[in-house]
CSV table of C-alpha atoms in Angstrom, one decimal:
chain,number,residue,atom,x,y,z
A,1,UNK,CA,143.9,142.6,119.6
A,2,UNK,CA,141.2,142.8,117.3
A,3,UNK,CA,140.4,140.1,114.1
A,4,UNK,CA,139.9,141.5,110.7
A,5,UNK,CA,139.9,138.9,107.3
A,6,UNK,CA,142.4,139.9,105.7
A,7,UNK,CA,146.3,142.2,106.7
A,8,UNK,CA,147.3,143.4,103.2
A,9,UNK,CA,143.6,145.3,103.2
A,10,UNK,CA,144.2,148.8,104.0
A,11,UNK,CA,141.0,148.6,107.2
A,12,UNK,CA,143.4,145.2,108.1
A,13,UNK,CA,144.3,146.2,111.4
A,14,UNK,CA,143.9,142.7,114.0
A,15,UNK,CA,145.3,139.0,114.3
A,16,UNK,CA,144.0,137.2,110.9
A,17,UNK,CA,145.2,134.5,108.5
A,18,UNK,CA,148.3,134.9,107.1
A,19,UNK,CA,148.1,135.2,103.4
A,20,UNK,CA,150.5,133.1,101.9
A,21,UNK,CA,150.7,133.2,97.7
A,22,UNK,CA,150.3,129.4,97.5
A,23,UNK,CA,148.4,126.4,95.6
A,24,UNK,CA,146.4,125.4,99.1
A,25,UNK,CA,146.5,121.5,98.0
A,26,UNK,CA,150.8,121.2,97.2
A,27,UNK,CA,151.7,123.9,99.3
A,28,UNK,CA,153.7,125.7,96.4
A,29,UNK,CA,154.4,129.0,95.6
A,30,UNK,CA,152.6,130.5,92.8
A,31,UNK,CA,155.3,132.9,91.7
A,32,UNK,CA,154.7,135.0,88.6
A,33,UNK,CA,156.2,133.2,86.6
A,34,UNK,CA,153.4,130.6,87.3
A,35,UNK,CA,150.4,133.0,87.3
A,36,UNK,CA,151.7,135.7,84.1
A,37,UNK,CA,153.8,134.1,82.1
A,38,UNK,CA,153.2,130.5,81.6
A,39,UNK,CA,150.1,130.6,80.6
A,40,UNK,CA,151.2,132.2,77.1
A,41,UNK,CA,154.6,131.0,76.5
A,42,UNK,CA,153.3,130.8,72.3
A,43,UNK,CA,152.4,134.4,72.5
A,44,UNK,CA,154.1,135.0,68.9
A,45,UNK,CA,155.0,138.3,70.7
A,46,UNK,CA,156.6,136.9,73.5
A,47,UNK,CA,160.5,135.7,74.0
A,48,UNK,CA,161.9,135.2,76.7
A,49,UNK,CA,165.8,134.3,77.5
A,50,UNK,CA,167.3,133.0,80.4
A,51,UNK,CA,170.7,132.7,81.7
A,52,UNK,CA,171.0,135.8,80.8
A,53,UNK,CA,173.0,139.0,82.4
A,54,UNK,CA,172.2,142.0,81.2
A,55,UNK,CA,175.2,144.8,82.2
A,56,UNK,CA,174.0,148.4,80.9
A,57,UNK,CA,171.2,150.4,79.0
A,58,UNK,CA,172.4,151.8,75.8
A,59,UNK,CA,171.0,155.3,74.6
A,60,UNK,CA,170.7,156.6,71.8
A,61,UNK,CA,172.5,160.5,71.1
A,62,UNK,CA,169.3,161.9,72.2
A,63,UNK,CA,169.2,160.2,76.0
A,64,UNK,CA,166.6,157.9,74.7
A,65,UNK,CA,167.5,154.1,75.7
A,66,UNK,CA,167.6,151.8,72.7
A,67,UNK,CA,168.0,148.8,73.6
A,68,UNK,CA,170.3,146.6,76.3
A,69,UNK,CA,174.0,145.1,76.8
A,70,UNK,CA,173.5,141.3,77.9
A,71,UNK,CA,175.9,138.3,77.5
A,72,UNK,CA,174.3,135.1,76.0
A,73,UNK,CA,175.9,132.1,75.7
A,74,UNK,CA,179.1,133.8,76.7
A,75,UNK,CA,179.2,136.7,74.6
A,76,UNK,CA,178.5,140.2,75.1
A,77,UNK,CA,175.3,141.0,72.2
A,78,UNK,CA,173.0,144.3,72.0
A,79,UNK,CA,169.1,143.7,71.9
A,80,UNK,CA,167.3,146.3,70.8
A,81,UNK,CA,164.8,147.7,71.7
A,82,UNK,CA,161.9,150.8,70.8
A,83,UNK,CA,161.2,150.9,74.7
A,84,UNK,CA,163.4,149.5,77.6
A,85,UNK,CA,161.1,148.0,80.8
A,86,UNK,CA,163.6,146.9,83.8
A,87,UNK,CA,162.5,144.3,86.2
A,88,UNK,CA,165.3,143.8,88.0
A,89,UNK,CA,163.7,144.3,91.4
A,90,UNK,CA,165.2,147.0,94.2
A,91,UNK,CA,168.8,146.0,94.2
A,92,UNK,CA,169.5,144.9,90.5
A,93,UNK,CA,167.6,147.3,88.7
A,94,UNK,CA,169.2,150.1,90.1
A,95,UNK,CA,172.8,148.7,90.0
A,96,UNK,CA,171.7,148.1,86.1
A,97,UNK,CA,171.2,151.9,86.1
A,98,UNK,CA,174.4,152.7,88.0
A,99,UNK,CA,176.4,151.1,85.1
A,100,UNK,CA,174.4,153.0,83.0
A,101,UNK,CA,175.1,156.7,83.8
A,102,UNK,CA,171.5,156.5,85.3
A,103,UNK,CA,173.0,158.7,88.6
A,104,UNK,CA,174.4,161.1,90.2
A,105,UNK,CA,176.3,162.0,87.4
A,106,UNK,CA,173.0,163.0,85.7
A,107,UNK,CA,171.2,164.7,88.6
A,108,UNK,CA,169.2,161.2,90.0
A,109,UNK,CA,169.4,160.1,93.3
A,110,UNK,CA,169.3,156.9,92.4
A,111,UNK,CA,170.4,153.7,95.2
A,112,UNK,CA,169.3,156.6,97.5
A,113,UNK,CA,166.6,156.7,100.5
A,114,UNK,CA,166.7,152.6,100.4
A,115,UNK,CA,164.3,151.3,102.6
A,116,UNK,CA,163.2,147.9,103.9
A,117,UNK,CA,161.4,146.6,107.7
A,118,UNK,CA,163.5,145.9,110.1
A,119,UNK,CA,162.5,142.8,112.5
A,120,UNK,CA,163.0,141.1,115.7
A,121,UNK,CA,163.1,138.3,116.2
A,122,UNK,CA,161.9,135.4,119.1
A,123,UNK,CA,162.9,131.5,118.6
A,124,UNK,CA,160.2,129.0,120.2
A,125,UNK,CA,161.0,125.4,121.4
A,126,UNK,CA,157.9,123.0,120.3
A,127,UNK,CA,157.0,120.9,123.0
A,128,UNK,CA,156.9,117.0,121.6
A,129,UNK,CA,154.3,116.8,118.7
A,130,UNK,CA,153.6,120.5,118.2
A,131,UNK,CA,154.5,122.2,115.4
A,132,UNK,CA,155.0,121.3,112.1
A,133,UNK,CA,155.8,117.4,110.4
A,134,UNK,CA,156.9,118.2,107.0
A,135,UNK,CA,159.2,121.1,105.7
A,136,UNK,CA,156.3,122.2,103.2
A,137,UNK,CA,154.6,123.0,106.0
A,138,UNK,CA,152.8,126.6,105.8
A,139,UNK,CA,155.2,128.7,107.1
A,140,UNK,CA,153.1,130.7,109.2
A,141,UNK,CA,149.9,130.4,110.1
A,142,UNK,CA,148.7,134.1,111.6
A,143,UNK,CA,149.5,137.4,111.8
A,144,UNK,CA,148.9,141.3,113.5
A,145,UNK,CA,149.1,144.1,112.1
A,146,UNK,CA,148.2,146.8,115.0
A,147,UNK,CA,149.0,150.5,115.1
A,148,UNK,CA,152.4,151.6,117.7
A,149,UNK,CA,151.0,155.1,118.2
A,150,UNK,CA,154.5,156.1,118.8
A,151,UNK,CA,156.9,158.9,117.0
A,152,UNK,CA,154.0,160.1,115.1
A,153,UNK,CA,153.8,157.1,112.7
A,154,UNK,CA,150.8,155.9,110.9
A,155,UNK,CA,148.5,152.9,111.6
A,156,UNK,CA,149.2,150.0,110.7
A,157,UNK,CA,153.3,151.1,111.6
A,158,UNK,CA,153.7,147.5,112.9
A,159,UNK,CA,153.5,143.8,113.1
A,160,UNK,CA,154.2,140.8,114.6
A,161,UNK,CA,154.4,137.2,113.0
A,162,UNK,CA,154.3,133.5,113.9
A,163,UNK,CA,156.4,131.3,111.9
A,164,UNK,CA,156.2,127.9,111.9
A,165,UNK,CA,160.1,127.2,111.0
A,166,UNK,CA,162.9,128.1,112.7
A,167,UNK,CA,166.4,127.8,110.5
A,168,UNK,CA,167.5,126.6,114.0
A,169,UNK,CA,165.7,123.0,114.2
A,170,UNK,CA,162.5,121.1,113.2
A,171,UNK,CA,161.7,121.7,116.3
A,172,UNK,CA,160.9,125.3,117.0
A,173,UNK,CA,159.9,128.1,115.4
A,174,UNK,CA,159.8,132.3,115.3
A,175,UNK,CA,157.6,134.9,116.4
A,176,UNK,CA,159.0,138.3,114.1
A,177,UNK,CA,158.1,141.6,114.7
A,178,UNK,CA,159.0,144.3,112.3
A,179,UNK,CA,158.9,147.9,111.8
A,180,UNK,CA,155.9,148.1,108.5
A,181,UNK,CA,156.5,151.8,108.8
A,182,UNK,CA,159.9,152.8,108.2
A,183,UNK,CA,161.6,155.8,108.7
A,184,UNK,CA,165.9,155.3,108.4
A,185,UNK,CA,166.9,154.8,105.2
A,186,UNK,CA,170.5,153.3,103.6
A,187,UNK,CA,171.9,152.9,100.3
A,188,UNK,CA,172.9,150.9,97.9
A,189,UNK,CA,176.2,151.8,95.5
A,190,UNK,CA,177.7,149.9,93.0
A,191,UNK,CA,181.5,147.7,94.8
A,192,UNK,CA,182.7,147.7,90.4
A,193,UNK,CA,181.3,148.2,86.6
A,194,UNK,CA,181.6,144.8,86.7
A,195,UNK,CA,177.9,143.2,86.5
A,196,UNK,CA,179.4,139.8,87.8
A,197,UNK,CA,180.5,141.7,91.6
A,198,UNK,CA,177.1,141.9,93.3
A,199,UNK,CA,175.7,146.2,94.6
A,200,UNK,CA,176.8,147.2,97.9
A,201,UNK,CA,173.9,148.0,100.5
A,202,UNK,CA,174.1,150.1,103.9
A,203,UNK,CA,170.6,149.7,104.4
A,204,UNK,CA,170.9,151.8,107.8
A,205,UNK,CA,168.7,150.1,109.7
A,206,UNK,CA,167.6,151.0,113.2
A,207,UNK,CA,169.5,154.5,112.5
A,208,UNK,CA,166.6,156.4,112.9
A,209,UNK,CA,165.4,156.8,117.0
A,210,UNK,CA,161.4,156.2,116.0
A,211,UNK,CA,162.4,153.4,114.4
A,212,UNK,CA,164.2,152.1,117.7
A,213,UNK,CA,161.3,153.0,119.9
A,214,UNK,CA,159.1,151.1,118.4
A,215,UNK,CA,160.4,147.9,118.0
A,216,UNK,CA,161.7,148.2,121.4
A,217,UNK,CA,157.9,148.0,122.5
A,218,UNK,CA,157.0,145.4,119.6
A,219,UNK,CA,159.7,143.2,121.8
A,220,UNK,CA,157.9,143.6,124.6
A,221,UNK,CA,154.8,142.7,123.1
A,222,UNK,CA,156.1,139.6,121.6
A,223,UNK,CA,157.6,138.6,125.3
A,224,UNK,CA,154.2,139.2,127.0
A,225,UNK,CA,152.8,136.9,123.9
A,226,UNK,CA,154.4,134.2,124.9
A,227,UNK,CA,153.2,134.4,128.7
A,228,UNK,CA,150.3,133.6,127.4
A,229,UNK,CA,148.4,130.2,128.8
A,230,UNK,CA,148.1,129.2,124.8
A,231,UNK,CA,151.7,129.3,124.3
A,232,UNK,CA,152.2,127.3,127.7
A,233,UNK,CA,150.5,123.9,125.6
A,234,UNK,CA,152.9,124.0,122.4
A,235,UNK,CA,155.7,126.0,123.4
A,236,UNK,CA,158.0,124.6,126.2
A,237,UNK,CA,160.6,127.2,125.6
A,238,UNK,CA,161.3,131.2,124.3
A,239,UNK,CA,164.9,132.7,124.0
A,240,UNK,CA,166.7,135.3,122.1
A,241,UNK,CA,168.9,133.7,119.5
A,242,UNK,CA,169.7,130.2,117.9
A,243,UNK,CA,171.6,129.5,121.7
A,244,UNK,CA,168.5,129.7,123.4
A,245,UNK,CA,169.8,132.9,125.8
A,246,UNK,CA,166.6,133.5,128.0
A,247,UNK,CA,163.9,136.3,127.2
A,248,UNK,CA,164.6,137.4,131.1
A,249,UNK,CA,168.0,139.1,130.2
A,250,UNK,CA,166.3,142.0,128.3
A,251,UNK,CA,165.1,144.6,131.4
A,252,UNK,CA,166.0,147.5,130.2
A,253,UNK,CA,165.8,149.2,127.3
A,254,UNK,CA,169.2,150.6,126.6
A,255,UNK,CA,169.6,146.2,126.8
A,256,UNK,CA,166.8,145.5,124.3
A,257,UNK,CA,168.4,148.7,122.3
A,258,UNK,CA,171.4,147.0,122.6
A,259,UNK,CA,170.1,143.6,121.5
A,260,UNK,CA,167.9,145.0,118.2
A,261,UNK,CA,171.3,146.5,117.2
A,262,UNK,CA,172.9,143.3,117.3
A,263,UNK,CA,170.6,140.8,116.1
A,264,UNK,CA,168.2,142.8,113.5
A,265,UNK,CA,167.8,141.7,110.6
A,266,UNK,CA,165.2,142.7,107.5
A,267,UNK,CA,162.8,141.5,106.3
A,268,UNK,CA,163.9,141.1,102.5
A,269,UNK,CA,161.5,143.9,101.5
A,270,UNK,CA,164.4,146.4,99.9
A,271,UNK,CA,162.3,149.2,98.3
A,272,UNK,CA,162.6,152.8,97.0
A,273,UNK,CA,166.0,152.3,95.2
A,274,UNK,CA,164.5,154.1,92.1
A,275,UNK,CA,161.6,156.4,93.8
A,276,UNK,CA,159.2,157.8,91.9
A,277,UNK,CA,159.1,161.1,92.8
A,278,UNK,CA,163.2,161.4,92.6
A,279,UNK,CA,164.4,159.1,90.0
A,280,UNK,CA,161.4,158.0,87.5
A,281,UNK,CA,158.0,159.6,87.5
A,282,UNK,CA,154.2,158.6,88.1
A,283,UNK,CA,154.6,156.2,85.0
A,284,UNK,CA,157.3,154.7,86.4
A,285,UNK,CA,159.6,156.8,83.6
A,286,UNK,CA,163.2,157.6,84.2
A,287,UNK,CA,163.3,161.8,84.2
A,288,UNK,CA,165.8,163.0,81.7
A,289,UNK,CA,165.2,160.1,79.3
A,290,UNK,CA,163.3,158.3,76.5
A,291,UNK,CA,161.7,155.3,76.6
A,292,UNK,CA,163.3,153.9,80.1
A,293,UNK,CA,160.8,152.7,82.6
A,294,UNK,CA,161.7,150.9,86.1
A,295,UNK,CA,158.7,148.9,86.7
A,296,UNK,CA,159.4,146.8,90.6
A,297,UNK,CA,159.9,147.9,93.8
A,298,UNK,CA,162.4,150.5,93.3
A,299,UNK,CA,160.0,152.8,92.3
A,300,UNK,CA,158.5,152.8,95.6
A,301,UNK,CA,158.8,155.9,97.2
A,302,UNK,CA,158.5,154.2,100.4
A,303,UNK,CA,158.8,151.1,101.7
A,304,UNK,CA,154.2,150.0,102.2
A,305,UNK,CA,152.6,149.0,105.5
A,306,UNK,CA,152.6,145.4,104.4
A,307,UNK,CA,154.7,142.3,102.5
A,308,UNK,CA,155.5,143.6,99.4
A,309,UNK,CA,154.9,141.3,96.4
A,310,UNK,CA,151.0,142.3,96.7
A,311,UNK,CA,151.9,145.8,95.7
A,312,UNK,CA,154.1,144.6,93.2
A,313,UNK,CA,152.2,142.9,91.5
A,314,UNK,CA,150.1,145.6,91.7
A,315,UNK,CA,151.6,148.3,90.1
A,316,UNK,CA,152.9,145.8,87.5
A,317,UNK,CA,149.7,145.5,86.5
A,318,UNK,CA,149.4,149.1,86.7
A,319,UNK,CA,151.8,149.4,84.2
A,320,UNK,CA,151.3,147.9,81.9
A,321,UNK,CA,147.9,148.8,81.4
A,322,UNK,CA,150.0,152.2,80.9
A,323,UNK,CA,152.6,151.1,78.2
């Protein structure tokens, strides 16, 4: 693998330092609240209300959004608005839309087409004196973004990251590979009309054979990486799970595929549940309704071939210029 400076760049192919939006001294994550809201909290035209549960968007007889129904201090209230912007994330923005009647009954596939990055994880045991020393130490140092050349995928369709911390113990890390370009699609639907109830998510990962073929190839690549001499200086063992199942148990394609279907998880990059071109237009306006936009990862037509945080911020900044 070659090297690159920035894996988030369109040309970011190869091995690079893993970008983290954190303070380099305190290691604390710089949230959008830190970067965008805190500096302007004193603006007279800004009100931030916490502990608020939004039930639904309210419309007039002409299908124009006029506000939201929200629970504050235990009471349901109506907050009026000239325009409603939903930014509750790719899980709860579509859930609010569905509770508002913005879905199949109005001809919109709200909640359909969900995507995420299906992954495969290898557990690494550190030799004494290796690995992080504190829980707040940097969680990931480097990654490799590459093109598999399989299943007609595009460039940079795959990613492998080395994570310093493991959920298994204080003395282990992880290798995580995922399909940057996902072909599988899932769905989100309401479990009930109650906004307290979380929606039902069917990620349907690895349902597309092209995802399975490429993630299987990534597993082979990760296993090969662990057999390089550089690993011997820091890692004492590699396992398939928290119980230390050896990687040697994966020999055939069928064994790899069975392991993937039983252990693969998502990368917490859910997208495309109110996608542009299907539920919203290029300005994030919901088709068939006035005064209503969705501005979060819900609107991505497909999950990007990169981590989603930076792209969400870019979307929000772009939409802010169009309001």
